[in-house]
Amino acid sequence: MTARDYVQALIRADVRAGTAYQVADATGMVKLDAMENPYEWPAPLRAELAKVLADVAMNRYPDPHAEDTKAAVRAWMGVPESLACLFGNGSDEIIALIISNFIGSGLTVCAPDPSFVMFRVLADQYRVPFVSLPLDAQCQIDRAQWLSRLAETTPGVIFIPQPNNPTGNLFREDDLRAVIESTSALVVIDEAYTAFSDREHLAWATEYPNVVVMRTLSKVGLAGLRLGLLIGDPVWVHEFDKLRLPYNINVMTQAAVRVAMTHHALLESQSAAIRDERSGLIARLRERGLTVWESQANFVVAFVPEGNARAVFDHLKLSGVLVKCLDGSHPLLQGALRITVGTPAETDALLAALDQSPVLGR
Ligand SMILES: *Cc1c(COP(=O)(O)O)cnc(C)c1O
């Protein structure tokens, strides 16, 4: 028997039929595909970081609860004393551990459609049934549809990104409240983009017994460190902590995050620069006749007419600018390109490439 024969016999058919998470090669490109913060740290700060990391005890396991790091992040985010907090290796890991609780429970995982793909990917991986909750033509919660779908299933957890990815909008507060108040499920408000948005919902984790909030440092400039947070009533966090792998946050990440937290003003000013750049980017794309949705996140969604989205995406890529093509992923996203807000120079590069596109060129 070859290894392939063993794999055929032992690896689940759905896993063999699937593909690993795809990440486009962005070497040497203007990278506007993954909602990263485009700014680097100034040299003196990097020197300070290097000094701290040099002293980290890599031969030792990390603090299993990352207590000092947690205190620093909590202080920065203003998490009230009454709420507890758990770290994940990115919020992806938190999504995974929440879903893992529902394996074999008969309860379902629910999320808006379209929304962040990892909710469905991880539910499929853990074989917890996934139920999608449709958005209306304005990308808002279709309240009647949601309530009827939720009544037809037995929801265990509802993930709601606020603002939503990939649509970039905030859901209306009255709809969110109606969903939370109508369900016996846990509602996870995923605040990955809160730094770029006008509203946040930390207080809801106190107000509602069935709400927890998820955050991440990825979109504010620390994607490489992989640190996500679950914030909620200690009763929730106590249980989910049992599903967390020990030592999931490594020593380098813990140390680097503590350095970053002592310079949080830098992260804040970078996020503010991204919000400013977002308005300019939207305006300049609209000047070119494109429909562009308003955004509460660090990306914008622009629509290329007449079935040319893929051609424009390919042209941008050949010109050295990588964005995300959403065309074909959902009826609401026909012709859509998702463009991460970069530096002013990156916006210039994007627009220069767009202007030379055979379809949109001018
Ligand atoms: C990017 C993103 C995350 C995941 O971020 P991590 O890097 O795993 O912390 C979670 N939710 C949404 C909606 C996102 O867009």
JSON list of C-alpha atoms in Angstrom, two decimals, residues 99 101-111 119-132 152-159:
[
{"chain": "A", "resi": 99, "resn": "ILE", "atom": "CA", "xyz": [-18.04, 26.04, 16.59]},
{"chain": "A", "resi": 101, "resn": "ASN", "atom": "CA", "xyz": [-18.61, 23.28, 21.04]},
{"chain": "A", "resi": 102, "resn": "PHE", "atom": "CA", "xyz": [-21.53, 22.45, 18.74]},
{"chain": "A", "resi": 103, "resn": "ILE", "atom": "CA", "xyz": [-20.10, 19.23, 17.25]},
{"chain": "A", "resi": 104, "resn": "GLY", "atom": "CA", "xyz": [-22.74, 16.55, 17.63]},
{"chain": "A", "resi": 105, "resn": "SER", "atom": "CA", "xyz": [-25.11, 18.91, 19.46]},
{"chain": "A", "resi": 106, "resn": "GLY", "atom": "CA", "xyz": [-27.86, 18.97, 16.83]},
{"chain": "A", "resi": 107, "resn": "LEU", "atom": "CA", "xyz": [-27.63, 22.77, 16.90]},
{"chain": "A", "resi": 108, "resn": "THR", "atom": "CA", "xyz": [-26.60, 24.82, 13.87]},
{"chain": "A", "resi": 109, "resn": "VAL", "atom": "CA", "xyz": [-24.10, 27.55, 13.04]},
{"chain": "A", "resi": 110, "resn": "CYS", "atom": "CA", "xyz": [-25.71, 30.59, 11.40]},
{"chain": "A", "resi": 111, "resn": "ALA", "atom": "CA", "xyz": [-24.19, 33.60, 9.65]},
{"chain": "A", "resi": 119, "resn": "PHE", "atom": "CA", "xyz": [-17.89, 30.67, 9.48]},
{"chain": "A", "resi": 120, "resn": "ARG", "atom": "CA", "xyz": [-19.04, 28.21, 6.84]},
{"chain": "A", "resi": 121, "resn": "VAL", "atom": "CA", "xyz": [-15.58, 26.70, 6.23]},
{"chain": "A", "resi": 122, "resn": "LEU", "atom": "CA", "xyz": [-15.13, 25.84, 9.90]},
{"chain": "A", "resi": 123, "resn": "ALA", "atom": "CA", "xyz": [-18.72, 24.62, 10.37]},
{"chain": "A", "resi": 124, "resn": "ASP", "atom": "CA", "xyz": [-18.19, 22.28, 7.40]},
{"chain": "A", "resi": 125, "resn": "GLN", "atom": "CA", "xyz": [-14.86, 21.13, 8.77]},
{"chain": "A", "resi": 126, "resn": "TYR", "atom": "CA", "xyz": [-16.43, 20.25, 12.12]},
{"chain": "A", "resi": 127, "resn": "ARG", "atom": "CA", "xyz": [-19.57, 18.91, 10.44]},
{"chain": "A", "resi": 128, "resn": "VAL", "atom": "CA", "xyz": [-21.85, 21.25, 12.29]},
{"chain": "A", "resi": 129, "resn": "PRO", "atom": "CA", "xyz": [-24.77, 22.13, 9.98]},
{"chain": "A", "resi": 130, "resn": "PHE", "atom": "CA", "xyz": [-24.50, 25.66, 8.58]},
{"chain": "A", "resi": 131, "resn": "VAL", "atom": "CA", "xyz": [-27.51, 27.90, 7.94]},
{"chain": "A", "resi": 132, "resn": "SER", "atom": "CA", "xyz": [-27.08, 31.11, 5.94]},
{"chain": "A", "resi": 152, "resn": "GLU", "atom": "CA", "xyz": [-36.96, 26.55, 11.10]},
{"chain": "A", "resi": 153, "resn": "THR", "atom": "CA", "xyz": [-33.64, 25.45, 12.56]},
{"chain": "A", "resi": 154, "resn": "THR", "atom": "CA", "xyz": [-32.24, 25.03, 16.07]},
{"chain": "A", "resi": 155, "resn": "PRO", "atom": "CA", "xyz": [-29.50, 27.65, 16.07]},
{"chain": "A", "resi": 156, "resn": "GLY", "atom": "CA", "xyz": [-26.61, 27.20, 18.50]},
{"chain": "A", "resi": 157, "resn": "VAL", "atom": "CA", "xyz": [-24.58, 30.22, 17.46]},
{"chain": "A", "resi": 158, "resn": "ILE", "atom": "CA", "xyz": [-25.13, 33.16, 15.11]},
{"chain": "A", "resi": 159, "resn": "PHE", "atom": "CA", "xyz": [-22.01, 34.98, 13.93]}
]
